Short mmCIF file of C-alpha atoms in Angstrom, two decimals:
data_model
loop_
_atom_site.label_atom_id
_atom_site.label_comp_id
_atom_site.label_asym_id
_atom_site.label_seq_id
_atom_site.Cartn_x
_atom_site.Cartn_y
_atom_site.Cartn_z
CA MET A 65 -53.15 19.08 -46.04
CA PRO A 66 -56.34 18.20 -47.95
CA ARG A 67 -58.21 15.20 -46.63
CA ASN A 68 -60.36 14.41 -49.67
CA PRO A 69 -58.94 11.31 -51.43
CA SER A 70 -61.30 11.60 -54.41
CA HIS A 71 -60.14 15.18 -55.03
CA ALA A 72 -56.52 14.02 -54.93
CA MET A 73 -57.35 11.27 -57.43
CA ASN A 74 -58.87 13.85 -59.79
CA ILE A 75 -55.70 15.96 -59.53
CA ALA A 76 -53.52 12.94 -60.24
CA SER A 77 -55.60 11.93 -63.23
CA LYS A 78 -55.21 15.39 -64.77
CA THR A 79 -51.56 16.08 -64.00
CA GLY A 80 -50.07 12.64 -63.47
CA LEU A 81 -48.29 13.69 -60.28
CA LEU A 82 -48.99 13.83 -56.56
CA LEU A 83 -47.29 16.29 -54.22
CA PHE A 84 -46.77 15.29 -50.59
CA THR A 85 -45.06 17.01 -47.71
CA GLY A 86 -43.86 16.14 -44.24
CA ASN A 87 -43.74 18.32 -41.14
CA SER A 88 -40.35 19.94 -41.78
CA HIS A 89 -41.48 22.92 -43.91
CA PRO A 90 -45.21 22.85 -44.86
CA ASP A 91 -45.20 26.56 -45.78
CA LEU A 92 -42.70 25.97 -48.58
CA ALA A 93 -44.69 22.97 -49.80
CA ARG A 94 -47.86 25.06 -50.01
CA LEU A 95 -46.04 27.76 -51.98
CA VAL A 96 -44.70 25.19 -54.44
CA ALA A 97 -48.15 23.59 -54.81
CA SER A 98 -49.82 26.93 -55.47
CA ARG A 99 -47.28 27.79 -58.18
CA LEU A 100 -47.94 24.43 -59.82
CA GLY A 101 -51.70 24.97 -59.62
CA LEU A 102 -52.11 21.89 -57.41
CA GLU A 103 -53.18 20.99 -53.92
CA LEU A 104 -51.12 18.91 -51.55
CA ALA A 105 -52.12 15.26 -51.65
CA PRO A 106 -53.69 13.97 -48.42
CA CYS A 107 -51.40 12.20 -45.99
CA SER A 108 -50.92 12.02 -42.24
CA VAL A 109 -47.45 12.22 -40.66
CA ARG A 110 -47.36 12.05 -36.88
CA ASN A 111 -45.36 10.83 -33.90
CA ASP A 112 -46.77 8.43 -31.35
CA GLU A 113 -46.31 8.73 -27.62
CA ASN A 114 -43.20 6.55 -27.85
CA ALA A 115 -41.76 8.99 -30.49
CA GLU A 116 -42.18 6.52 -33.35
CA THR A 117 -43.10 8.07 -36.71
CA LYS A 118 -46.28 6.92 -38.42
CA VAL A 119 -47.35 7.77 -41.96
CA ASP A 120 -50.74 7.23 -43.60
CA ILE A 121 -51.10 7.90 -47.34
CA ASP A 122 -54.78 8.77 -47.82
CA CYS A 123 -54.97 8.41 -51.61
CA SER A 124 -53.92 5.95 -54.28
CA VAL A 125 -50.41 6.40 -55.68
CA ARG A 126 -50.42 3.40 -58.00
CA GLY A 127 -48.79 4.31 -61.30
CA GLN A 128 -48.37 7.96 -60.28
CA ASP A 129 -45.31 10.22 -60.12
CA VAL A 130 -44.88 11.13 -56.46
CA PHE A 131 -43.00 14.22 -55.26
CA ILE A 132 -42.23 14.52 -51.54
CA ILE A 133 -41.07 17.89 -50.19
CA GLN A 134 -39.05 17.48 -47.00
CA THR A 135 -36.10 19.64 -46.03
CA GLY A 136 -33.66 19.66 -43.15
CA SER A 137 -35.07 21.18 -39.97
CA LYS A 138 -34.23 21.71 -36.33
CA GLU A 139 -35.34 18.14 -35.57
CA VAL A 140 -33.24 16.73 -38.36
CA ASN A 141 -33.44 13.05 -37.46
CA THR A 142 -37.22 13.17 -37.19
CA SER A 143 -37.42 14.80 -40.62
CA ILE A 144 -35.24 12.08 -42.12
CA MET A 145 -37.38 9.29 -40.66
CA GLU A 146 -40.56 10.96 -41.92
CA LEU A 147 -39.12 11.14 -45.42
CA LEU A 148 -37.87 7.54 -45.40
CA ILE A 149 -41.21 6.13 -44.21
CA MET A 150 -43.19 8.25 -46.69
CA MET A 151 -41.06 7.07 -49.60
CA TYR A 152 -41.24 3.46 -48.49
CA ALA A 153 -45.02 3.69 -48.17
CA CYS A 154 -45.27 5.02 -51.73
CA LYS A 155 -42.87 2.34 -52.98
CA THR A 156 -44.89 -0.50 -51.49
CA SER A 157 -48.05 1.10 -52.95
CA CYS A 158 -46.63 0.75 -56.50
CA ALA A 159 -45.87 4.38 -57.29
CA GLU A 160 -44.41 4.90 -60.77
CA SER A 161 -41.58 7.15 -59.52
CA ILE A 162 -40.66 8.78 -56.21
CA VAL A 163 -38.86 12.13 -56.36
CA ALA A 164 -37.52 13.53 -53.10
CA VAL A 165 -37.40 17.34 -53.02
CA ILE A 166 -34.90 18.21 -50.27
CA PRO A 167 -33.83 21.87 -50.57
CA TYR A 168 -31.37 21.50 -47.68
CA LEU A 169 -29.86 18.03 -47.55
CA PRO A 170 -29.11 17.07 -43.92
CA TYR A 171 -25.65 15.80 -42.97
CA SER A 172 -24.18 17.41 -46.10
CA LYS A 173 -21.42 18.98 -43.98
CA GLN A 174 -20.28 15.50 -42.92
CA SER A 175 -19.16 14.31 -46.34
CA LYS A 176 -15.50 13.56 -45.57
CA MET A 177 -13.81 10.77 -43.65
CA ARG A 178 -12.39 11.71 -40.29
CA LYS A 179 -10.11 9.83 -37.95
CA ARG A 180 -11.91 6.71 -36.65
CA GLY A 181 -15.10 8.15 -38.08
CA SER A 182 -17.39 7.63 -41.03
CA ILE A 183 -19.15 9.49 -43.83
CA PRO A 184 -22.74 10.11 -42.63
CA ALA A 185 -23.70 11.78 -45.92
CA LYS A 186 -23.00 8.51 -47.75
CA LEU A 187 -25.09 6.58 -45.22
CA LEU A 188 -28.01 8.97 -45.70
CA ALA A 189 -27.77 8.62 -49.47
CA SER A 190 -27.90 4.83 -49.20
CA LEU A 191 -30.94 4.99 -46.92
CA LEU A 192 -32.83 7.29 -49.28
CA CYS A 193 -32.14 5.09 -52.30
CA LYS A 194 -33.05 1.95 -50.39
CA ALA A 195 -36.37 3.48 -49.28
CA GLY A 196 -37.44 3.86 -52.91
CA MET A 197 -36.19 7.25 -54.11
CA THR A 198 -35.78 7.36 -57.89
CA HIS A 199 -34.68 11.00 -58.25
CA LEU A 200 -33.39 13.77 -55.97
CA ILE A 201 -33.94 17.52 -56.27
CA THR A 202 -31.83 19.56 -53.87
CA MET A 203 -30.21 22.97 -53.71
CA ASP A 204 -26.65 24.23 -53.21
CA LEU A 205 -25.01 21.12 -51.81
CA HIS A 206 -22.23 21.85 -49.36
CA ALA A 207 -19.91 19.76 -51.54
CA LYS A 208 -20.70 18.84 -55.13
CA GLU A 209 -19.05 15.46 -54.64
CA ILE A 210 -22.06 14.38 -52.54
CA GLN A 211 -23.92 13.74 -55.80
CA GLY A 212 -21.68 10.71 -56.30
CA PHE A 213 -23.03 9.09 -53.12
CA PHE A 214 -26.43 8.53 -54.73
CA ASP A 215 -27.36 5.71 -57.08
CA VAL A 216 -30.08 7.85 -58.68
CA PRO A 217 -29.98 11.11 -60.71
CA VAL A 218 -29.47 14.29 -58.67
CA ASP A 219 -30.55 17.81 -59.61
CA ASN A 220 -28.45 20.32 -57.65
CA LEU A 221 -30.31 23.62 -58.11
CA ARG A 222 -28.68 27.04 -57.68
CA ALA A 223 -30.09 29.84 -55.55
CA SER A 224 -27.50 32.38 -56.70
CA PRO A 225 -29.80 34.10 -59.28
CA PHE A 226 -32.26 34.97 -56.51
CA LEU A 227 -29.50 36.27 -54.24
CA LEU A 228 -28.10 38.34 -57.11
CA GLN A 229 -31.52 39.80 -57.72
CA TYR A 230 -31.83 40.71 -54.04
CA ILE A 231 -28.48 42.50 -54.12
CA GLN A 232 -29.41 44.50 -57.20
CA GLU A 233 -32.89 45.45 -56.01
CA GLN A 234 -32.64 45.69 -52.22
CA ILE A 235 -29.14 47.00 -51.51
CA PRO A 236 -28.78 50.71 -52.28
CA ASP A 237 -25.57 51.67 -54.03
CA TYR A 238 -24.57 48.02 -54.48
CA ARG A 239 -22.02 49.16 -57.09
CA ASN A 240 -19.92 50.34 -54.14
CA ALA A 241 -19.99 46.87 -52.57
CA VAL A 242 -17.34 44.17 -52.29
CA ILE A 243 -18.04 40.43 -52.05
CA VAL A 244 -16.27 38.85 -49.07
CA ALA A 245 -15.40 35.17 -48.59
CA LYS A 246 -15.21 34.38 -44.88
CA ASN A 247 -12.55 31.72 -45.54
CA PRO A 248 -10.50 30.52 -48.52
CA GLY A 249 -12.84 27.53 -48.89
CA SER A 250 -15.75 29.77 -49.87
CA ALA A 251 -13.66 31.95 -52.19
CA ARG A 252 -14.92 30.20 -55.33
CA ARG A 253 -18.54 30.91 -54.46
CA ALA A 254 -17.71 34.54 -53.66
CA GLN A 255 -15.73 34.89 -56.88
CA SER A 256 -18.69 33.65 -58.93
CA LEU A 257 -20.99 36.27 -57.42
CA ALA A 258 -18.39 39.01 -57.78
CA GLU A 259 -17.87 38.25 -61.47
CA ARG A 260 -21.61 38.28 -62.21
CA LEU A 261 -22.07 41.60 -60.42
CA ARG A 262 -18.73 42.98 -61.64
CA LEU A 263 -17.68 43.82 -58.10
CA GLY A 264 -14.47 43.53 -56.12
CA LEU A 265 -13.50 40.48 -54.09
CA ALA A 266 -12.01 40.18 -50.61
CA VAL A 267 -11.00 37.04 -48.71
CA ILE A 268 -10.61 36.63 -44.97
CA HIS A 269 -7.56 34.47 -44.29
CA GLY A 270 -6.43 32.83 -41.07
CA GLU A 271 -8.40 31.59 -38.08
CA THR A 272 -9.53 33.13 -34.84
CA LYS A 273 -9.45 29.97 -32.74
CA GLU A 274 -8.18 26.41 -32.81
CA ALA A 275 -10.08 24.38 -35.36
CA GLU A 276 -11.90 21.24 -34.27
CA SER A 277 -9.61 19.00 -36.30
CA ASP A 278 -6.40 20.48 -34.90
CA ALA A 279 -6.53 18.34 -31.77
CA ILE A 280 -6.57 15.07 -33.73
CA ASP A 281 -4.45 15.69 -36.82
CA GLY A 282 -1.13 15.96 -34.97
CA ARG A 283 -0.70 19.65 -35.73
CA HIS A 284 0.48 20.42 -32.18
CA SER A 285 2.18 17.07 -31.56
CA PRO A 286 5.61 17.00 -33.21
CA PRO A 287 7.67 13.80 -32.83
CA PRO A 288 10.19 13.54 -29.99
CA VAL A 289 13.62 15.02 -30.38
CA VAL A 290 15.51 11.84 -29.50
CA ALA A 291 14.65 8.39 -30.86
CA GLN A 292 14.03 5.80 -28.15
CA ASN A 293 16.01 2.88 -29.63
CA THR A 294 18.89 4.41 -31.61
CA GLY A 295 19.56 7.51 -29.56
CA LEU A 296 19.84 9.58 -32.74
CA GLU A 297 18.65 13.10 -32.60
CA TRP A 298 15.91 14.19 -34.99
CA PRO A 299 15.56 17.76 -36.19
CA MET A 300 13.04 19.76 -34.21
CA LEU A 301 9.72 20.04 -36.11
CA THR A 302 7.59 23.04 -35.36
CA ALA A 303 3.86 22.75 -35.01
CA LYS A 304 1.78 23.70 -38.03
CA GLU A 305 0.03 27.00 -37.38
CA LYS A 306 -2.16 29.33 -39.36
CA PRO A 307 -1.61 33.07 -39.34
CA PRO A 308 -4.00 35.27 -37.38
CA ILE A 309 -7.16 36.38 -39.11
CA ASN A 310 -6.60 39.01 -41.76
CA VAL A 311 -8.47 40.58 -44.69
CA VAL A 312 -7.01 40.26 -48.17
CA GLY A 313 -8.58 43.08 -50.17
CA ASP A 314 -9.79 46.63 -49.74
CA VAL A 315 -13.09 47.13 -47.91
CA GLY A 316 -12.58 50.68 -46.62
CA GLY A 317 -15.60 52.93 -47.24
CA ARG A 318 -17.50 50.17 -49.02
CA ILE A 319 -20.40 47.77 -48.45
CA ALA A 320 -19.20 44.31 -47.42
CA ILE A 321 -21.32 41.30 -48.42
CA ILE A 322 -20.21 38.08 -46.73
CA VAL A 323 -21.38 35.04 -48.72
CA ASP A 324 -21.50 31.35 -47.90
CA ASP A 325 -23.79 28.37 -48.49
CA ILE A 326 -24.87 27.74 -44.85
CA ILE A 327 -25.32 30.04 -41.86
CA ASP A 328 -25.40 27.90 -38.75
CA ASP A 329 -22.44 28.55 -36.49
CA VAL A 330 -22.53 32.34 -36.60
CA GLU A 331 -19.49 32.99 -34.43
CA THR A 332 -17.25 33.12 -37.50
CA PHE A 333 -19.64 35.50 -39.24
CA VAL A 334 -19.68 37.77 -36.19
CA ALA A 335 -15.87 37.77 -35.96
CA CYS A 336 -15.53 38.51 -39.67
CA ALA A 337 -18.04 41.34 -39.44
CA SER A 338 -16.13 42.93 -36.57
CA MET A 339 -12.88 42.82 -38.54
CA LEU A 340 -14.54 44.27 -41.64
CA LYS A 341 -15.98 47.06 -39.52
CA ASP A 342 -12.53 47.81 -38.14
CA ARG A 343 -11.17 47.90 -41.69
CA GLY A 344 -13.61 50.63 -42.71
CA ALA A 345 -16.67 48.86 -44.11
CA TYR A 346 -19.67 51.09 -43.37
CA LYS A 347 -22.37 48.46 -43.94
CA ILE A 348 -22.17 44.68 -43.66
CA TYR A 349 -24.47 42.00 -45.09
CA ALA A 350 -24.34 38.25 -44.47
CA MET A 351 -25.84 36.16 -47.27
CA ALA A 352 -26.32 32.39 -47.61
CA THR A 353 -28.65 29.84 -49.16
CA HIS A 354 -29.52 27.82 -46.06
CA GLY A 355 -30.19 29.69 -42.83
CA LEU A 356 -30.15 27.00 -40.14
CA LEU A 357 -29.44 29.50 -37.33
CA SER A 358 -29.25 26.88 -34.58
CA SER A 359 -29.07 27.41 -30.85
CA ASP A 360 -28.50 31.07 -29.85
CA ALA A 361 -27.52 32.22 -33.35
CA PRO A 362 -30.38 34.78 -33.62
CA ARG A 363 -29.25 36.50 -30.41
CA LEU A 364 -25.61 36.65 -31.52
CA LEU A 365 -26.61 38.10 -34.89
CA GLU A 366 -28.86 40.67 -33.27
CA GLU A 367 -26.00 41.88 -31.08
CA SER A 368 -23.39 41.80 -33.87
CA THR A 369 -22.25 44.52 -36.25
CA ILE A 370 -23.98 42.81 -39.18
CA ASP A 371 -26.69 45.05 -40.57
CA GLU A 372 -28.71 42.41 -42.44
CA ILE A 373 -28.79 38.62 -42.82
CA VAL A 374 -30.22 37.34 -46.13
CA VAL A 375 -31.21 33.68 -46.46
CA THR A 376 -33.64 31.69 -48.60
CA ASN A 377 -36.69 29.83 -47.33
CA SER A 378 -35.09 26.44 -48.03
CA VAL A 379 -35.26 25.99 -44.24
CA SER A 380 -37.99 27.27 -41.99
CA HIS A 381 -36.75 30.09 -39.75
CA GLU A 382 -39.88 31.93 -38.71
CA VAL A 383 -39.09 31.53 -35.02
CA GLN A 384 -35.58 32.89 -35.54
CA LYS A 385 -36.99 35.96 -37.31
CA LEU A 386 -38.96 36.80 -34.18
CA GLN A 387 -35.71 36.86 -32.21
CA CYS A 388 -33.68 38.76 -34.79
CA HIS A 389 -35.25 41.47 -36.95
CA LYS A 390 -32.19 41.59 -39.20
CA ILE A 391 -33.10 38.31 -40.96
CA LYS A 392 -34.56 38.74 -44.45
CA THR A 393 -36.01 35.89 -46.52
CA VAL A 394 -35.74 35.25 -50.27
CA ASP A 395 -38.43 33.00 -51.73
CA ILE A 396 -37.12 30.15 -53.90
CA SER A 397 -40.40 28.25 -54.30
CA VAL A 398 -40.57 29.28 -57.97
CA LEU A 399 -37.25 27.50 -58.62
CA ILE A 400 -38.45 24.26 -57.03
CA SER A 401 -41.82 24.39 -58.79
CA GLU A 402 -40.16 24.89 -62.18
CA ALA A 403 -37.82 21.97 -61.51
CA ILE A 404 -40.83 19.75 -60.73
CA ARG A 405 -42.68 21.02 -63.79
CA HIS A 406 -39.68 20.40 -66.05
CA PHE A 407 -39.15 16.90 -64.65
CA GLN A 408 -42.80 15.98 -65.12
CA HIS A 409 -42.94 17.41 -68.65
CA LYS A 410 -39.83 15.49 -69.70
CA HIS A 411 -41.15 12.32 -68.09
CA CYS A 412 -44.46 12.64 -69.94
CA GLN A 413 -42.63 13.19 -73.23
CA GLU A 414 -40.56 10.05 -72.70
CA GLU A 415 -43.68 8.02 -71.91
CA HIS A 416 -45.43 9.38 -75.00
CA GLN A 417 -42.42 8.58 -77.16
CA ASP A 418 -42.30 5.03 -75.78
CA GLU A 419 -46.01 4.57 -76.54
CA GLU A 420 -45.52 5.79 -80.12
CA GLU A 421 -42.63 3.39 -80.61
CA CYS A 422 -44.73 0.51 -79.31
CA GLU A 423 -47.59 1.46 -81.63
CA GLU A 424 -45.20 1.65 -84.59
CA GLU A 425 -43.83 -1.77 -83.76
CA GLU A 426 -47.34 -3.22 -83.52
CA GLU A 427 -48.37 -1.59 -86.79
CA GLY A 428 -45.25 -2.90 -88.49
CA HIS A 429 -45.96 -6.38 -87.20
CA LEU A 430 -49.52 -6.24 -88.52
CA VAL A 431 -48.36 -4.94 -91.91
CA ASN A 432 -45.84 -7.76 -92.24
CA LYS A 433 -48.48 -10.29 -91.29
CA TRP A 434 -50.92 -8.81 -93.82
CA LEU A 435 -48.28 -8.89 -96.56
CA GLN A 436 -47.57 -12.58 -95.96
CA VAL A 437 -51.17 -13.63 -96.60
CA PRO A 438 -51.32 -12.71 -100.34
CA GLN A 439 -47.96 -14.37 -100.85
CA MET A 440 -49.27 -17.65 -99.48
CA ALA A 441 -52.44 -17.30 -101.53
CA GLY A 442 -50.37 -16.64 -104.60
CA LEU A 443 -48.39 -19.80 -103.97
CA ARG A 444 -51.63 -21.75 -103.79
CA ARG A 445 -52.79 -20.26 -107.06
CA ILE A 446 -49.51 -21.15 -108.75
CA ARG A 447 -49.79 -24.73 -107.50
CA LYS A 448 -53.37 -24.86 -108.67
CA ILE A 449 -52.36 -24.00 -112.21
CA THR A 450 -49.13 -25.95 -112.61
CA VAL A 451 -49.91 -29.41 -111.27
CA ASN A 452 -50.36 -31.59 -114.38
CA ASP A 453 -51.87 -28.54 -116.06
CA GLU A 454 -55.21 -29.55 -114.52
CA PRO A 455 -57.23 -27.78 -111.88
CA LEU A 456 -57.21 -29.34 -108.43
CA SER A 457 -60.39 -30.38 -106.68
CA ASP A 458 -61.64 -28.55 -103.62
CA ALA A 459 -60.64 -31.44 -101.37
CA GLU A 460 -57.09 -31.43 -102.67
CA ASP A 461 -56.96 -27.68 -102.32
CA ASP A 462 -58.02 -27.93 -98.70
CA ARG A 463 -55.20 -30.25 -98.03
#
């Protein structure tokens, strides 16, 4: 991060925006800044010995458009606190607007109410808006409904064009491939890619193990056969069960490309890859926008039958790439930089239009005022001629 406040002020005076970043993904922030022809504005984000987050903004943000790049990381709660404090510092320093650029929005998988639970994604949205965020730029939300949690405009960017380009350029004989959805929930995303590439579609149906929600939704707890008070017998209700995992579609002798929005818990990907291999797929790819790859995910992927894992750099995974050589990265910094450029250009146009309207109003007011003066003078001249058909004296005219 540059530490020259005067240089940052010169940048802000020329472009009207300041670009900050936290500690979650500085490499992505530098790529975005270089594509915009800027340098990162100086700031200091650190943790004290007691683990409290401290932020120092080392340049003036008064009247400027501030963009803060901070994505979800391994230390997700620390990243959130850094972002909140940075936005609040810019808000209290009278920034014109504060745009949070969060390629991977944390807690996006917890967007539904559970038994005796809450909706953490809604809580995070409220915190961000309360801290001073005026606009959000994110990418491939886990659920589109999350946009409704925010009280500010949300730009949900799409990484699919970059993934499509990777398939066309980096996968030999991709015309012999089939797009695979690892569960029915991701079938819509897989169908969109398959239609754009004009490829076949396969869906993996069923489940390999008991889902986390099965233990609390009453699936394996049917009511008793005999009522306690009346003694009447109720019909036996069988527990709700899903069929064993199965592949709907033909993958024999073809390339299988498993697509999803997040790769974090890779056990399902590994199980799906094994089944696709048994069904005749000779090469298997796993592709997603956000590669979290938590815990021992790199080791499991390295030992699996998956030939290549393709993710974007929305989340930093350099350490994971050292543990698994199958991970390939697609750069999406150009998409974020163009979104920032478009937002700034539109904002400048709106400001310029408002200034022109104000100038037109002022000019119209002056014109009306100028037109009223001759009218009053004309009235004086009429009075001067018509009173008793004699000219008035100067003293009377002054009155």
